[in-house]
PDB file of C-alpha atoms in Angstrom:
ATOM      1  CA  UNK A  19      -0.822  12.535  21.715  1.00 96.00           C
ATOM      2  CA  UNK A  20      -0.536  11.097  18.194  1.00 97.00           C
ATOM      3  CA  UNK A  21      -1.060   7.554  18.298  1.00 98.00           C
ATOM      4  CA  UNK A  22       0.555   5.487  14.594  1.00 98.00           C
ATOM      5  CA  UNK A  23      -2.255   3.759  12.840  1.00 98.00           C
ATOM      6  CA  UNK A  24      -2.011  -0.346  12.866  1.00 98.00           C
ATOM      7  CA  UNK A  25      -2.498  -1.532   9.639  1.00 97.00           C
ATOM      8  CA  UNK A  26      -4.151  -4.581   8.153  1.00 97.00           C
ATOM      9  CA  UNK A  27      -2.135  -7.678   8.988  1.00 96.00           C
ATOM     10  CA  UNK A  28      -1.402  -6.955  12.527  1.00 97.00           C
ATOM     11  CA  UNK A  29      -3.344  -9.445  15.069  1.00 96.00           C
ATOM     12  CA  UNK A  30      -4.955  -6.684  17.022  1.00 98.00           C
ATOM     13  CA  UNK A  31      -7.624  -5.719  14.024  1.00 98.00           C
ATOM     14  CA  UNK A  32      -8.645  -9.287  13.997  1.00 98.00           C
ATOM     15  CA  UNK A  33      -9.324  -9.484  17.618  1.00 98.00           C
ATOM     16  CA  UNK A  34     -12.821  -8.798  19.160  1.00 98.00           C
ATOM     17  CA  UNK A  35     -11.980  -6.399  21.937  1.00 98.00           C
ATOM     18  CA  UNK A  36     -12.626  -6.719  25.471  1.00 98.00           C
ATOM     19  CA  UNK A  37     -15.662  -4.105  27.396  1.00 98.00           C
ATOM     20  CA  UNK A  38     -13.914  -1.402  29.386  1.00 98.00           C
ATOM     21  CA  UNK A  39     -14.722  -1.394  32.836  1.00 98.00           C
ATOM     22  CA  UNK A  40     -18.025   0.913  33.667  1.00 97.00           C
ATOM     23  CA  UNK A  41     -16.235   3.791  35.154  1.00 96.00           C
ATOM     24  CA  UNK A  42     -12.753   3.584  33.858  1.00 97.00           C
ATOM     25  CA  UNK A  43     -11.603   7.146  33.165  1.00 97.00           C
ATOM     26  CA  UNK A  44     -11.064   7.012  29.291  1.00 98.00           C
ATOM     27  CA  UNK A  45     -11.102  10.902  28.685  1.00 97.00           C
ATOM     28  CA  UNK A  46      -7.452  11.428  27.664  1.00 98.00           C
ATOM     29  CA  UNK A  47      -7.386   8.540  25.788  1.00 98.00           C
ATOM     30  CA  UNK A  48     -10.592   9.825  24.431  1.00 98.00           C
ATOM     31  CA  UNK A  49      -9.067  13.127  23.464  1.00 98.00           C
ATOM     32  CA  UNK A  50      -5.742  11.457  22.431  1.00 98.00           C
ATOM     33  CA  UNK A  51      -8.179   9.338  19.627  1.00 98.00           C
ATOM     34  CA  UNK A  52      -9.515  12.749  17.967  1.00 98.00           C
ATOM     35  CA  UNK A  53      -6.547  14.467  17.815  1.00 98.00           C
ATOM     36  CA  UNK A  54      -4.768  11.391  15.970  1.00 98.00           C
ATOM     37  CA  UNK A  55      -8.294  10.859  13.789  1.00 98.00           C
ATOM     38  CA  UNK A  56      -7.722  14.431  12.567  1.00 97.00           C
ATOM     39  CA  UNK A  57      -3.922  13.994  11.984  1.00 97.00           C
ATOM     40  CA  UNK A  58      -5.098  11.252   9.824  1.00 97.00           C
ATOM     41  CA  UNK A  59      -7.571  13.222   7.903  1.00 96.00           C
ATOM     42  CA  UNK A  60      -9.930  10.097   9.247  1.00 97.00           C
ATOM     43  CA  UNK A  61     -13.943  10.488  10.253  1.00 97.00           C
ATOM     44  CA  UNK A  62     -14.027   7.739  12.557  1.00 98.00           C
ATOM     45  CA  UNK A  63     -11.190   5.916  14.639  1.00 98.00           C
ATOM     46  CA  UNK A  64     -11.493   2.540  16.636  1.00 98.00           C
ATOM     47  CA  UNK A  65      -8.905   1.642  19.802  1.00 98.00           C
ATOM     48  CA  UNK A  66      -7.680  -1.298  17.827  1.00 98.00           C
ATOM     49  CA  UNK A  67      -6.318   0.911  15.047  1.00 98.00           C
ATOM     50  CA  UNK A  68      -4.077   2.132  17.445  1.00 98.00           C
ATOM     51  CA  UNK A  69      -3.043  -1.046  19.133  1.00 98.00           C
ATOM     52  CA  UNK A  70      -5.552  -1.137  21.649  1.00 98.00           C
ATOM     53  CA  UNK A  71      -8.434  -3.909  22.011  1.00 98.00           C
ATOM     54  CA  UNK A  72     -11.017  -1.911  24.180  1.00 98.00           C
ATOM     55  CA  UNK A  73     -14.392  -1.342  22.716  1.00 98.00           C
ATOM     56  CA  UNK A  74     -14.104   2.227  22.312  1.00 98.00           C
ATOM     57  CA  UNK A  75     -14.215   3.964  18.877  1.00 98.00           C
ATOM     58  CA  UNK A  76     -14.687   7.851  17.967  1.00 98.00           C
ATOM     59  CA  UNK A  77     -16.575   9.489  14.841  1.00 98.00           C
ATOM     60  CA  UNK A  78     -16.195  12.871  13.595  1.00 97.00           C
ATOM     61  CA  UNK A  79     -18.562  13.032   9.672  1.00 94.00           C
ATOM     62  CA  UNK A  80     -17.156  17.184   9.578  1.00 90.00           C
ATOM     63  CA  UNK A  81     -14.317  16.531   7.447  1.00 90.00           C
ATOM     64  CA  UNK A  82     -16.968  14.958   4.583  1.00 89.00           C
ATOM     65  CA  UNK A  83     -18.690  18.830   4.336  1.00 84.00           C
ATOM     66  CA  UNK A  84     -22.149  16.943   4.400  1.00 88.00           C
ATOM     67  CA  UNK A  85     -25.209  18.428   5.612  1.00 90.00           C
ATOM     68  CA  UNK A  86     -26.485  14.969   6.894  1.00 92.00           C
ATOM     69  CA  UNK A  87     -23.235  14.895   9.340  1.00 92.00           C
ATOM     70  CA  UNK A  88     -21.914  18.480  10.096  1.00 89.00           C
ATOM     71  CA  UNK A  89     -21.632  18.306  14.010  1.00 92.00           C
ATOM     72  CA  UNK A  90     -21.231  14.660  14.066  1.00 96.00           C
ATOM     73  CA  UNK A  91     -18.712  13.835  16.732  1.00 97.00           C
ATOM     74  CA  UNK A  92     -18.875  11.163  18.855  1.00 98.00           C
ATOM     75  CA  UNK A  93     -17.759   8.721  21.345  1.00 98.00           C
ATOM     76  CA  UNK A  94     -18.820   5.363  21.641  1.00 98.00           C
ATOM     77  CA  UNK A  95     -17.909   2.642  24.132  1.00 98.00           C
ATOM     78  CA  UNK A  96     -18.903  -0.696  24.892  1.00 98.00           C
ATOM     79  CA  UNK A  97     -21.236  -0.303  22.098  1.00 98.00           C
ATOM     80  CA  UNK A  98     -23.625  -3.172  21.128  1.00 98.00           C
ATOM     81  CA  UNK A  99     -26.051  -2.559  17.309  1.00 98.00           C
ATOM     82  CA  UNK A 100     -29.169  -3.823  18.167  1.00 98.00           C
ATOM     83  CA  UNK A 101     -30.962  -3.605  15.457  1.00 97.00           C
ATOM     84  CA  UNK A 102     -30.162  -3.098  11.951  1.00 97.00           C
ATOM     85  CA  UNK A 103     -32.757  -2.214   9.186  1.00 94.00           C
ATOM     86  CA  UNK A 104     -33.936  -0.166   6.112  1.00 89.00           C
ATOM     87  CA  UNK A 105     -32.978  -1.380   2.930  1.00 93.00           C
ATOM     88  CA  UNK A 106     -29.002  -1.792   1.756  1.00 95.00           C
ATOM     89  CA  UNK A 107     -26.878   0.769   0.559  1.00 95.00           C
ATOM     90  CA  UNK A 108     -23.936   0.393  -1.689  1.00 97.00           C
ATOM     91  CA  UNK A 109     -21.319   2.914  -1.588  1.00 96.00           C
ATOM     92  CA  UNK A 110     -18.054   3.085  -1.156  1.00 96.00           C
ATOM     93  CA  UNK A 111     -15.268   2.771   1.737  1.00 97.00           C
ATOM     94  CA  UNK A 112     -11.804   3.167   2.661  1.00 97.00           C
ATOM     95  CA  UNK A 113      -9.861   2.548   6.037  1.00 98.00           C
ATOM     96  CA  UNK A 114      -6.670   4.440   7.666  1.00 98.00           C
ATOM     97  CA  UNK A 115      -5.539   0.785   8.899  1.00 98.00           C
ATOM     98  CA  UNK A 116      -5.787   0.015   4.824  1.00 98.00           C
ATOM     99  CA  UNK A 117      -4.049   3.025   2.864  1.00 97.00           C
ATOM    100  CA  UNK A 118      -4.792   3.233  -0.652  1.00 96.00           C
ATOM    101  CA  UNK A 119      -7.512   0.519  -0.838  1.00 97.00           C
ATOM    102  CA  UNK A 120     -11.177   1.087  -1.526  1.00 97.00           C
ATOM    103  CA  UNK A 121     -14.447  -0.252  -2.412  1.00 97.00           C
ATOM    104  CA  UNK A 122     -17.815  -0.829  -2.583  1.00 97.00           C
ATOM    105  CA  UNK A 123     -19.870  -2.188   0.949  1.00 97.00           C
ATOM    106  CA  UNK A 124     -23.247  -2.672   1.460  1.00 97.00           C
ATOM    107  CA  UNK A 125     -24.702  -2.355   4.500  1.00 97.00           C
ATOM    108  CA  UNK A 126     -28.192  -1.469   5.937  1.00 97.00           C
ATOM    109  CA  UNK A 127     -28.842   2.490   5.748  1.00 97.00           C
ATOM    110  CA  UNK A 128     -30.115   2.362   9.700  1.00 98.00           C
ATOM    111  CA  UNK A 129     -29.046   0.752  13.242  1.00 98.00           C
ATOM    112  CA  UNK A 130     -29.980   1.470  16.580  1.00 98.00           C
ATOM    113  CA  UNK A 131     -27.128   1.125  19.095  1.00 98.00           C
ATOM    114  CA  UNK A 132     -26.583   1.200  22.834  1.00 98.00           C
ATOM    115  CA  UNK A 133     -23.440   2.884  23.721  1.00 98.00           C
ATOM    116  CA  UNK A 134     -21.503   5.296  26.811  1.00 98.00           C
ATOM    117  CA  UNK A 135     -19.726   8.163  26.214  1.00 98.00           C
ATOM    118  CA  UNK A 136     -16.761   9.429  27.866  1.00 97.00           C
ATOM    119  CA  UNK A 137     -18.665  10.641  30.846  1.00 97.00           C
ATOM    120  CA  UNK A 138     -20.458   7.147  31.345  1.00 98.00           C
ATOM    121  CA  UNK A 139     -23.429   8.378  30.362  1.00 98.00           C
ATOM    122  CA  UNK A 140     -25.550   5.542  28.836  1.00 98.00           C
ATOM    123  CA  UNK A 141     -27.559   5.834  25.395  1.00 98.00           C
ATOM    124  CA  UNK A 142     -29.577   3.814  22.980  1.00 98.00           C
ATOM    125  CA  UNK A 143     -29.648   5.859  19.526  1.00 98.00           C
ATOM    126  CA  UNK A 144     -30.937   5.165  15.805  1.00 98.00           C
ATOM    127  CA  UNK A 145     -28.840   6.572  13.081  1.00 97.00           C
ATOM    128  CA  UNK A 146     -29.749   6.515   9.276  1.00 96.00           C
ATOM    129  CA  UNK A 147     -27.796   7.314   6.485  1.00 96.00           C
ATOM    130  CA  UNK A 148     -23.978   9.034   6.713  1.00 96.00           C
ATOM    131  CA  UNK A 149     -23.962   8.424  10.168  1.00 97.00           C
ATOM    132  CA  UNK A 150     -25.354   4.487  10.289  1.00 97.00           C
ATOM    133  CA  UNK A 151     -22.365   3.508   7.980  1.00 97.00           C
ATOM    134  CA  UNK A 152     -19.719   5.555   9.657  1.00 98.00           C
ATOM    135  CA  UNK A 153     -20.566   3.742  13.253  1.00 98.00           C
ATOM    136  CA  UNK A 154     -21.389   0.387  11.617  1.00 98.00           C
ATOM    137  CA  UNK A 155     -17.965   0.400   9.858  1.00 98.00           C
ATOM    138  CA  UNK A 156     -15.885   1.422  13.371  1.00 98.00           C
ATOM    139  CA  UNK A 157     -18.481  -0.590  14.763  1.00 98.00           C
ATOM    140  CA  UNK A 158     -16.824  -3.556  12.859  1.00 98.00           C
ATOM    141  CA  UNK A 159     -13.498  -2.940  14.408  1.00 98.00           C
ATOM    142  CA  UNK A 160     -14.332  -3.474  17.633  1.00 98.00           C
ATOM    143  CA  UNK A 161     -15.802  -6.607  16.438  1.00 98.00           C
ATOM    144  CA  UNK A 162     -12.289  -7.576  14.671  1.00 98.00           C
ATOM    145  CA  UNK A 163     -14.169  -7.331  11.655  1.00 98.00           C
ATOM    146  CA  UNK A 164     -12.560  -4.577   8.369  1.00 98.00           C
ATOM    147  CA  UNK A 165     -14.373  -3.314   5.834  1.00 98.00           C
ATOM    148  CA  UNK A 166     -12.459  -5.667   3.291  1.00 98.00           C
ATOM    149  CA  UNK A 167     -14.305  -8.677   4.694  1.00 97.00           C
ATOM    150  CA  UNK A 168     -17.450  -7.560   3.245  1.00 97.00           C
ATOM    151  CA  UNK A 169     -16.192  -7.681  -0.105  1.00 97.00           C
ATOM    152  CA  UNK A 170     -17.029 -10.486  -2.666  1.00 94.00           C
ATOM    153  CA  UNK A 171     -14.511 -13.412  -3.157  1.00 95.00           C
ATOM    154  CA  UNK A 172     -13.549 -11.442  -6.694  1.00 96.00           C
ATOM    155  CA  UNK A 173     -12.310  -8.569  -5.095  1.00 96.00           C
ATOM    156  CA  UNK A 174     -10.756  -9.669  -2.418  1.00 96.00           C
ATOM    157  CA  UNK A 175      -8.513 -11.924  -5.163  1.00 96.00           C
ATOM    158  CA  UNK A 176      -7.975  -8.214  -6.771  1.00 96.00           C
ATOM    159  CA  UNK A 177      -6.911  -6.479  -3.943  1.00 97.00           C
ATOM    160  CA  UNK A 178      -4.910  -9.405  -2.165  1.00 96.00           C
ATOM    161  CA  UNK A 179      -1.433  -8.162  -3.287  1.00 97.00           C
ATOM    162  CA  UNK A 180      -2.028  -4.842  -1.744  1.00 97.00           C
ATOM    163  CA  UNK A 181      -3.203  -6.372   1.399  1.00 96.00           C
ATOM    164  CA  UNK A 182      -0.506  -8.751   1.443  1.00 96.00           C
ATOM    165  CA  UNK A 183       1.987  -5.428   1.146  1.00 96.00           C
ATOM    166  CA  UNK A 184       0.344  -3.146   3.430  1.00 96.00           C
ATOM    167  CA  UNK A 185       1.018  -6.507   5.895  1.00 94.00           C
ATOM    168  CA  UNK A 186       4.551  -6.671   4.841  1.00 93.00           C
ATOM    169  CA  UNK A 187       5.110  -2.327   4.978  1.00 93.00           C
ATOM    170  CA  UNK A 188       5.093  -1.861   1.707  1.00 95.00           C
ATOM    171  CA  UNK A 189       2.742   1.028   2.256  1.00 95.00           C
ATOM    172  CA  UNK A 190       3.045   4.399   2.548  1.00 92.00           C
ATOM    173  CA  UNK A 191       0.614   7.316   4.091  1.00 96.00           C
ATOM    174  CA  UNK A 192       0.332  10.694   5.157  1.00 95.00           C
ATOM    175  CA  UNK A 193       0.078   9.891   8.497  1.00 97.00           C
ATOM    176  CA  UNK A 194       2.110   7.752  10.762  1.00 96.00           C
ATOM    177  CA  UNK A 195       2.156   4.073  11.043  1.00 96.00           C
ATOM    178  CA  UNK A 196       2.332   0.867  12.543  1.00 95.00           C
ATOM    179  CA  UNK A 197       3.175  -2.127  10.562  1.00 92.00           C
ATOM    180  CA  UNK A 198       3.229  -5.756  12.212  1.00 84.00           C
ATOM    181  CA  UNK A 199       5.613  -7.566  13.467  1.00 78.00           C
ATOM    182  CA  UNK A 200       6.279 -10.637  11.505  1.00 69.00           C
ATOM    183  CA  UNK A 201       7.396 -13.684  13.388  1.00 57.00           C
TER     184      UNK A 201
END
């Protein structure tokens, strides 16, 4: 199943999301994630983008035809960064929930992070580079955190107008989505 992609204004993205129960059999929903990732021509996917807040996101780096990440797919839940080091990278990042924004982040070029996959399976991992920014920025999702708040207070005054329309639906994508309800 195709899930629509909740975009920036919507409550849910702004929400740290709850742990899902050790056990809990996530696997469709799992599946459900990659297949709408794909659809999305995305490389990573968090459960609030689709209107879910579970701490459960899903990375995929083939799509970006890098060395460094061919083969990288992955599921992460309940995941915690323990640690983040090496020295910070600049480069620069978009968002499905976010269509037609991007910019410059820094963030550290390596975490360690204890996660479960889909089969409960428990692991603490360090990832460098590609990878360590993919995770860190679905990472941030989880934590109701988007990429957009790591952004000096100049650009955010650039890009407020588009945020303020991708809030209202003025936005459009090549992939289907969900734009808040305003009250």
């Amino acid at each position: 199943m195709i899930y629509p992609i909740v975009v920036y204004g919507d409550p849910v993205l702004r929400k740290r999301a709850a742990d899902i129960e050790k056990g809990s059999d996530v696997k469709q929903l799992v599946l459900d994630m990659f297949e709408t990732m794909r659809s999305a021509s995305g490389i990573g996917l968090a459960a609030p983008q689709i209107g879910m807040s579970i701490r459960l996101f899903v990375v995929d780096g083939s799509p970006l035809e890098e060395p460094e990440v061919s083969g990288f797919r992955k599921v992460f839940i309940n995941a915690k960064i323990v640690e983040r080091d090496g020295k910070p990278i600049v480069m620069e990042e978009g968002c499905l929930s976010i269509p037609g924004v991007r910019d410059d982040v820094q963030r550290p070029d390596s975490i360690t992070v204890n996660y479960y996959d889909e089969h409960w399976k428990e692991y603490t991992e360090t990832y460098e580079g590609m990878k360590a920014r993919i995770i860190q920025h679905e990472y941030d999702h989880i934590e109701g955190v988007l990429f957009t708040d790591h952004l000096t207070a100049f650009k955010k005054r650039i890009i407020k107008n588009k945020l303020v329309n991708i809030s209202r639906g003025k936005v459009s994508a090549d992939y289907r989505l969900k734009i808040p309800v305003k009250r």
